Short mmCIF file of C-alpha atoms in Angstrom, two decimals:
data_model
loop_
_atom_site.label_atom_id
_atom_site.label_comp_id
_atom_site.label_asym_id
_atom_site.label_seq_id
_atom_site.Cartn_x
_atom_site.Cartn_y
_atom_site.Cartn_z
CA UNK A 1 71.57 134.28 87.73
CA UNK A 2 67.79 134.15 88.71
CA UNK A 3 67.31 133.25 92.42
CA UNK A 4 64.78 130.69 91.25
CA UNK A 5 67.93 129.00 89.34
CA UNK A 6 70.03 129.17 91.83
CA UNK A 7 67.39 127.69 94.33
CA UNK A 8 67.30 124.40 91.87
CA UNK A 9 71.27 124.26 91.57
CA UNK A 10 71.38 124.26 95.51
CA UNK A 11 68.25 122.25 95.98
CA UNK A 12 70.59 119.33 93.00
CA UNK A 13 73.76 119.68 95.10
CA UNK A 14 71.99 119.13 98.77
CA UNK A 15 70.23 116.08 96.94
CA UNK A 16 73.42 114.88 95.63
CA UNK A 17 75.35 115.47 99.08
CA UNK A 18 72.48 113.44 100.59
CA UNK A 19 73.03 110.45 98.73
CA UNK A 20 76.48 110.60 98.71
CA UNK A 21 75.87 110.33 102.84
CA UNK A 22 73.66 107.19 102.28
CA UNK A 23 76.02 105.76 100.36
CA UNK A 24 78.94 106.43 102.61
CA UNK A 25 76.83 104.98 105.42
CA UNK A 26 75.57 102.37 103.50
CA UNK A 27 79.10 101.10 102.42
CA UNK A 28 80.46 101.76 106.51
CA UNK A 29 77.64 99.60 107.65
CA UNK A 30 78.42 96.81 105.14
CA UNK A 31 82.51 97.18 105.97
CA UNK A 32 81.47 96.36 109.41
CA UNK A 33 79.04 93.71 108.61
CA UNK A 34 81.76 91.87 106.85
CA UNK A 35 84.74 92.53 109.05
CA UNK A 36 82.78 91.44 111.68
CA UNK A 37 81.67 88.05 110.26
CA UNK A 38 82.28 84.88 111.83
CA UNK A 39 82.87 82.51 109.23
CA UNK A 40 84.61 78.97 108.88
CA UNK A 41 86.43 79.16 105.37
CA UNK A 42 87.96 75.52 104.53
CA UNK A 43 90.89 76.58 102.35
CA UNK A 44 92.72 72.98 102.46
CA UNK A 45 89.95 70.79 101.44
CA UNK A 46 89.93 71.34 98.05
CA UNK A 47 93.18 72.59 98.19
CA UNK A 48 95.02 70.65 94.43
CA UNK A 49 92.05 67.59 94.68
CA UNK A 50 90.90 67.09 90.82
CA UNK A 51 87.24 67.38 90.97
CA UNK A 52 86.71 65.49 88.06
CA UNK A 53 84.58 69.13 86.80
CA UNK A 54 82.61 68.37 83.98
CA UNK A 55 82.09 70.80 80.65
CA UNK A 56 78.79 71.96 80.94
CA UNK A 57 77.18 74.84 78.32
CA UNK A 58 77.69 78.48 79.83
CA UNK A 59 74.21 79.08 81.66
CA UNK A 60 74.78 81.23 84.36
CA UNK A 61 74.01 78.98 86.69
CA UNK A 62 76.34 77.14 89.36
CA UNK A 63 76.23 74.65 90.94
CA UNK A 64 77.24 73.79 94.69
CA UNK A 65 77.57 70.49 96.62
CA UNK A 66 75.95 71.06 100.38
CA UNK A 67 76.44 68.49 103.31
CA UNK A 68 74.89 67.78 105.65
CA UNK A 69 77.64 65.95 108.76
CA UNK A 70 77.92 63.75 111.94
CA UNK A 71 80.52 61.72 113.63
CA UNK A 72 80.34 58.46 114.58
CA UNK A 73 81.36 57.58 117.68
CA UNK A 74 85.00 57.04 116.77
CA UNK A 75 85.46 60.50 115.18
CA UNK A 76 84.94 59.72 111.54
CA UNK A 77 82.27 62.46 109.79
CA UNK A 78 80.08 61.18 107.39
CA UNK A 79 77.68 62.80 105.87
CA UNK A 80 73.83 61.89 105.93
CA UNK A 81 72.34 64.83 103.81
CA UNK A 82 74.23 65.46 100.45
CA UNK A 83 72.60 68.21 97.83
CA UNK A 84 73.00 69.87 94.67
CA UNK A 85 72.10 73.52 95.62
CA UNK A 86 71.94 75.30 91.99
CA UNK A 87 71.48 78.71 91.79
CA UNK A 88 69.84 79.93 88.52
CA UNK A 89 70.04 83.86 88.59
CA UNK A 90 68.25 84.29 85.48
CA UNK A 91 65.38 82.28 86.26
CA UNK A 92 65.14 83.99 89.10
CA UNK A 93 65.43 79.68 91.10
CA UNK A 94 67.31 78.18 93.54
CA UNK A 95 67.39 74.48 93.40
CA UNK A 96 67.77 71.87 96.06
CA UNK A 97 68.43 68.22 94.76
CA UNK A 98 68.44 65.96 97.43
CA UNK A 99 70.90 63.05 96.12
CA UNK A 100 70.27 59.52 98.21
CA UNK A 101 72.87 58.60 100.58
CA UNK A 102 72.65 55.04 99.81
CA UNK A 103 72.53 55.55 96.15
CA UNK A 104 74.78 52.42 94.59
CA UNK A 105 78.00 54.62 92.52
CA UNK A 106 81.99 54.60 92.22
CA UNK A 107 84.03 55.48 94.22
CA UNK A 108 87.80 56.54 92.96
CA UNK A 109 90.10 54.04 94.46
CA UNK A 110 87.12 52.17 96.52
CA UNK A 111 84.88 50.61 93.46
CA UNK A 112 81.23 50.35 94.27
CA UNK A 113 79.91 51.67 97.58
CA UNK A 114 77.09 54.19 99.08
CA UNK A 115 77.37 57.35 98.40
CA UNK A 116 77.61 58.73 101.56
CA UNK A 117 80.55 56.59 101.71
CA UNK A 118 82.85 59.02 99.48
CA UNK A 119 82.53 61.51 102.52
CA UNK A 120 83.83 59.48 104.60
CA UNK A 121 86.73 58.08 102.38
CA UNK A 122 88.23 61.19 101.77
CA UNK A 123 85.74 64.42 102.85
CA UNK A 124 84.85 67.10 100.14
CA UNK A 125 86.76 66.49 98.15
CA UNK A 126 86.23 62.70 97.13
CA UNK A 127 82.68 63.63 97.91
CA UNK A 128 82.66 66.23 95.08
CA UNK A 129 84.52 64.52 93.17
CA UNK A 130 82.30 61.36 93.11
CA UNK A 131 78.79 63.84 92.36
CA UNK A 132 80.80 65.12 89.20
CA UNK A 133 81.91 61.48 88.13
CA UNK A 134 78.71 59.97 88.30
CA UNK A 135 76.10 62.42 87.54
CA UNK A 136 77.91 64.36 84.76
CA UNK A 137 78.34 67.40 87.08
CA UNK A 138 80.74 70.76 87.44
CA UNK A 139 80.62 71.14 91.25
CA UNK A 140 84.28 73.38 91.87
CA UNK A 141 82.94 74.24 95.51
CA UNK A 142 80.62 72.98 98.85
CA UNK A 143 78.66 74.09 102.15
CA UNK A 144 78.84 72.30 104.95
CA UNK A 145 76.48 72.27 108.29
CA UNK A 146 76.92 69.85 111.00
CA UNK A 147 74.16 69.15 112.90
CA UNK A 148 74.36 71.30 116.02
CA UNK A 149 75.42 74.21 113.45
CA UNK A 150 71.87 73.53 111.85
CA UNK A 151 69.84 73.89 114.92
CA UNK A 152 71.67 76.91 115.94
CA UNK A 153 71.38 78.02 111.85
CA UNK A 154 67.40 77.51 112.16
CA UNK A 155 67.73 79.40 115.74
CA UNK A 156 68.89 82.00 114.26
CA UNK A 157 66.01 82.85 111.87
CA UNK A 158 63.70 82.66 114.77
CA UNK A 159 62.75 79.10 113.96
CA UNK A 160 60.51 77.53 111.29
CA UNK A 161 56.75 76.43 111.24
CA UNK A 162 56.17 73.04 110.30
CA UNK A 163 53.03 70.39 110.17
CA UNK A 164 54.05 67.45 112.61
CA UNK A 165 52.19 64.42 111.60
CA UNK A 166 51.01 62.15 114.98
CA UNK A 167 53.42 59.37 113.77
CA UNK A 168 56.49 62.06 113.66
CA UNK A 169 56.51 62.77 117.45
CA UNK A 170 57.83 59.60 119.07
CA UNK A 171 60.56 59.76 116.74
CA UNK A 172 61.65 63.32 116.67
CA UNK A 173 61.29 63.39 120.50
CA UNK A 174 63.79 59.86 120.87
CA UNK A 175 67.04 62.16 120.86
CA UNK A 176 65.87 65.89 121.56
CA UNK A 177 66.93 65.66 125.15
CA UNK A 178 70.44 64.23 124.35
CA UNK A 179 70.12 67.50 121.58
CA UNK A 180 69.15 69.90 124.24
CA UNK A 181 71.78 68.97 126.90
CA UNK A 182 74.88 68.90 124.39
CA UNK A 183 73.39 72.27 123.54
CA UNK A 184 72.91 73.57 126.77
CA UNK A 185 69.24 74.44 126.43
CA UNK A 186 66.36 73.18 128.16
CA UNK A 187 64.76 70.01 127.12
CA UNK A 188 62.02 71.38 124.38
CA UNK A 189 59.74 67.98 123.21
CA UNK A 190 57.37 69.00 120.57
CA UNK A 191 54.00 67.35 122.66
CA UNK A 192 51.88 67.56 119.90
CA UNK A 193 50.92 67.23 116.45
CA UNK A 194 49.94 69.96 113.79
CA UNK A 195 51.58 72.96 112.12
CA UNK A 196 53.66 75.15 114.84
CA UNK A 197 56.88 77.13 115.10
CA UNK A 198 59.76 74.68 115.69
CA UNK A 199 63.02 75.84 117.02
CA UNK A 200 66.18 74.80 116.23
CA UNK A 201 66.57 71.73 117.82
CA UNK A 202 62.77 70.56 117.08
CA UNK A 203 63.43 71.34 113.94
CA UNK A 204 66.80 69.73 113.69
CA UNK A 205 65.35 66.38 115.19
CA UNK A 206 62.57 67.03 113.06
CA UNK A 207 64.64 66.78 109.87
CA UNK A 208 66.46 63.43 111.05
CA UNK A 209 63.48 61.06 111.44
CA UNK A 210 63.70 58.15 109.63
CA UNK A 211 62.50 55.00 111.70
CA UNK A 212 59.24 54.17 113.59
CA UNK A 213 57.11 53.91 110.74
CA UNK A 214 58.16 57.43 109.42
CA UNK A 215 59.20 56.62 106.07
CA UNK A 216 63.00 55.31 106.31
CA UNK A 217 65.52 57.37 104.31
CA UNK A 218 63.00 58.34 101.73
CA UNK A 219 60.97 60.29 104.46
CA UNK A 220 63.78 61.83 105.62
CA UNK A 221 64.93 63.37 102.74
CA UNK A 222 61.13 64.79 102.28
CA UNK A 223 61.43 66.43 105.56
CA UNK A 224 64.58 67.80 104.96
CA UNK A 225 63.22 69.22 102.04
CA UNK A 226 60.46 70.74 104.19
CA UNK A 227 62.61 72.68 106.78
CA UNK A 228 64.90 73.99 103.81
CA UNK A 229 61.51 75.35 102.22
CA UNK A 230 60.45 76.40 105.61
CA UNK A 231 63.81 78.41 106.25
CA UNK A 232 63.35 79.85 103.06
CA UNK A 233 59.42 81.03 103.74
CA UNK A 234 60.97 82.16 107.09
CA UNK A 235 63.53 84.64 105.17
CA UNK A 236 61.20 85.62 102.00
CA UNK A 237 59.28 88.62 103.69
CA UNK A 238 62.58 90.09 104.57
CA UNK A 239 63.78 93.61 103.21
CA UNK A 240 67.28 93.09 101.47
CA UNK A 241 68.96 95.62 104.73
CA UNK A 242 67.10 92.81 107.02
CA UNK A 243 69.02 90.13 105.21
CA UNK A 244 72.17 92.03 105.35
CA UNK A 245 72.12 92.35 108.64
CA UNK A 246 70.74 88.52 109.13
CA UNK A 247 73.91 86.94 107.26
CA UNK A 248 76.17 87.45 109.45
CA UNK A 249 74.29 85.36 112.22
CA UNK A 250 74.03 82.60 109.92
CA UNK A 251 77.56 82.28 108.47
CA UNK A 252 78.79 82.18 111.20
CA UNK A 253 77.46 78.44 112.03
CA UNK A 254 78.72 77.35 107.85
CA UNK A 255 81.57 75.71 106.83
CA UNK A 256 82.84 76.34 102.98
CA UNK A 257 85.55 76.41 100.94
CA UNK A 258 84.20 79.88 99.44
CA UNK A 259 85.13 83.24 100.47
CA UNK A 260 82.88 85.98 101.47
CA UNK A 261 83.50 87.84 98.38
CA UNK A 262 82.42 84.42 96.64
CA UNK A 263 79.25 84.14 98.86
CA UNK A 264 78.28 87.77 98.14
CA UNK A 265 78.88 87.54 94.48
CA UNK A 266 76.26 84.24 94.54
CA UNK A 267 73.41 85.93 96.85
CA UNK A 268 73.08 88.81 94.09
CA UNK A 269 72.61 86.42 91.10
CA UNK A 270 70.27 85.00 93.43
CA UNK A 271 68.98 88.18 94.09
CA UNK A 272 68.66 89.48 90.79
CA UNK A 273 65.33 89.44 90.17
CA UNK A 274 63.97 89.83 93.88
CA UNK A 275 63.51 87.05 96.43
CA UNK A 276 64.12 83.77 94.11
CA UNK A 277 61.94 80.54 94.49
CA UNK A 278 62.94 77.45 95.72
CA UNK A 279 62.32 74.13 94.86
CA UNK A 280 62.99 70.57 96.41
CA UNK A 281 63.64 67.78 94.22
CA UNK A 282 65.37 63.59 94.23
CA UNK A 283 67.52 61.93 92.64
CA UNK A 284 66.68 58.56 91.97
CA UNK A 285 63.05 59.81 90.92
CA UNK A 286 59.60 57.30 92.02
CA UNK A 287 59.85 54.72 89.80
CA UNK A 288 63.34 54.59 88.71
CA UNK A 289 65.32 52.34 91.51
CA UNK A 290 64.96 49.05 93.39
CA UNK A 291 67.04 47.69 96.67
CA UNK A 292 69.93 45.63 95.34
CA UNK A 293 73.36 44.28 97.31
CA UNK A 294 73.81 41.10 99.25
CA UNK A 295 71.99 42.52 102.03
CA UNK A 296 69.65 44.77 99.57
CA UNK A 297 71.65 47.85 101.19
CA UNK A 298 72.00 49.90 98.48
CA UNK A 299 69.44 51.84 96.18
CA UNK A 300 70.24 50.86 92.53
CA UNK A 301 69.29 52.76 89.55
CA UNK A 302 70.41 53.92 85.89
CA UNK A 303 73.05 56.37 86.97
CA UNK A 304 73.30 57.91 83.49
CA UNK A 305 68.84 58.14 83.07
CA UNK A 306 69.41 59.82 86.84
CA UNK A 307 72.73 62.50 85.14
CA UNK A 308 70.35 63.22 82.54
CA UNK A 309 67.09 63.84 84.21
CA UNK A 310 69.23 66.21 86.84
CA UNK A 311 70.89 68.22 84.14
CA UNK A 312 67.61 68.86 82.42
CA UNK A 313 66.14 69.81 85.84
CA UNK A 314 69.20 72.46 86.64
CA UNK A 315 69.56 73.65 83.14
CA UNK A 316 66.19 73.16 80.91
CA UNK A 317 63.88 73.60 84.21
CA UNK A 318 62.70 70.26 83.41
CA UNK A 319 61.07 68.99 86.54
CA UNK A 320 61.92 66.00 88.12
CA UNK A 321 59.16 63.24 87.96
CA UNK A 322 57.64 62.79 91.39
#
C-alpha cells in the first residue's frame, strides 16, 4: 500500500469519525432540548369526542384549529380568536384563516348561536367539532394560547414591530396597566404612533382592540392577523439550530392536544422547502355577510359559499376575495 493511499483512507475515516461526532452531539443536544421542554399536552379534551372529521382528498396538508382564550369573570373560557392554521408542506405555505367569532352556525345540542359560543358550550372539542360541521372541515387536533401565554409567547421572540395608527393608542393603552400588573412588569404604554418594536404585552393589547373607532371585530381580526405575520417576520431570518433552540421557550406558554413527536413531525413539512410563507385570510369574505338576529348580533352568511371558498383556499391555493 502506497503512503499516498493510505493518507486518503485515514484522511475518509477521520472525516467519517468527525461527523459521526456532530451527529452524536447534534442528537445529545436535541435529547436535551426535548426532555427539557415545558409543554402543556391536553390529553382529555379530545379524549372519545366525535369530531364530526370530514373526508377530504389526500393533499398533504393538515389542518389545525388554534384558539385564542379568556375567562369571564365567573370562570367560564371562551374563546375570542378561533383559526384554521393549515400547513401545506408542499407548497412550501402556512395558512392562517381567521374564522369570525360571531359568525351565525349550529351548534350540536344548542341550535343556532355564535360561534365563539361552541367554546364555551363544551371547549375543543364542541369547538372542533362545530368548524368540521359547518365548514366541511377534517380538524382531528388544536392549539391553544390564552392571553397572558401570548404576551409572554411574543416576549419570547424578543417582541414584534408593528405600525400603530394614532386612533389605535387610546384603545390599546385602556387595559395595558391592568396587563402589566397581573404580569408583574412595569406599566409599558405605547405613547406614540408609527412602526416600533412592541413587546409582549403592547403587542398583546395591540391585537385586542376593537372599540373606539378602531374597526369593531372586523379590525381586530386584521390586527391579529398583523402580529401573527409579525411573529412570523420576527422568526424568518433564523438558522434552523436558532429555532431549535427557540422552541422550547415558546412551547412552553401552548396548550395542545398534540405531542411533541406530533409537533416535530408538522414543523418539518413546514420546513421542507426552507422557511414557508404565511398568509392571513377571513372567513366570511367582503361582500358576502350582513348583521342579522333580533338584536343584529350575529354575522350571517352562506355557510356552504364560505366551506367552499375555504377549501379552495387550503387545498387549490385559491385566494380568498378581500
Amino acid at each position: 500500500m502506497t503512503a499516498r493511499r493510505l493518507l486518503r483512507i485515514v484522511r475518509r475515516w477521520l472525516t467519517l469519525l468527525v461527523l459521526a461526532a456532530v451527529l452524536v452531539a447534534a442528537a445529545w443536544t436535541a435529547f436535551q432540548l426535548v426532555t427539557g421542554i415545558q409543554y402543556e399536552r391536553d390529553t382529555e379534551s379530545l379524549r372519545g369526542a366525535d369530531l364530526a372529521v370530514s373526508q377530504t382528498p389526500d393533499s398533504g396538508i393538515t389542518n389545525l384549529a388554534l384558539f385564542g382564550v379568556d375567562a369571564d369573570n365567573d370562570g367560564t373560557r371562551r374563546s375570542d380568536c378561533i383559526m384554521v392554521l393549515s400547513i401545506d408542506g408542499g407548497r412550501g405555505k402556512v395558512k392562517i384563516t381567521s374564522l369570525m367569532r360571531d359568525s351565525r352556525v349550529e351548534i350540536d345540542g344548542h341550535g343556532e348561536s355564535k360561534l365563539n359560543h361552541s367554546y364555551s358550550y363544551g371547549g375543543p372539542a364542541l369547538a372542533i367539532r362545530t368548524i368540521n360541521q359547518n365548514f366541511d372541515l377534517n380538524i382531528e387536533h388544536f392549539v391553544q394560547v390564552d392571553f397572558s401565554q401570548m404576551a409572554n409567547l411574543i416576549g419570547a421572540i424578543g417582541g414584534v414591530e408593528i405600525d400603530v395608527k394614532e386612533n389605535e393608542i387610546r384603545e390599546l393603552n385602556k387595559f395595558i396597566g391592568e396587563y402589566c400588573r397581573a404580569a408583574g412588569a412595569p406599566e409599558c404604554p405605547v405613547e406614540q404612533p408609527g412602526l416600533q418594536m412592541l413587546n409582549g404585552i403592547q403587542a398583546m393589547s395591540y391585537g385586542r382592540i376593537r372599540k373606539g373607532g378602531t374597526g369593531d371585530d372586523w379590525g381586530r381580526v386584521e390586527r391579529q392577523g398583523v402580529v401573527l405575520e409579525a411573529m412570523f417576520d420576527r422568526v424568518r431570518g433564523l438558522s434552523i439550530p436558532e429555532l431549535i433552540q427557540l422552541a422550547p421557550k415558546m412551547l412552553k406558554y401552548v396548550t395542545s392536544d398534540l405531542s411533541l413527536a406530533q409537533i416535530a413531525g408538522l414543523a418539518v413539512s413546514a420546513l421542507r422547502h426552507g422557511m414557508p410563507e404565511i398568509e392571513h385570510g377571513r372567513i366570511p369574505t367582503d361582500g358576502n355577510w350582513q348583521y342579522g338576529g333580533s338584536q343584529d348580533q350575529y354575522i350571517v352568511f352562506d355557510i356552504e359559499q364560505a366551506a367552499q371558498q375555504l377549501s379552495d383556499y387550503i387545498y387549490n391555493d385559491v385566494p380568498l376575495a378581500s
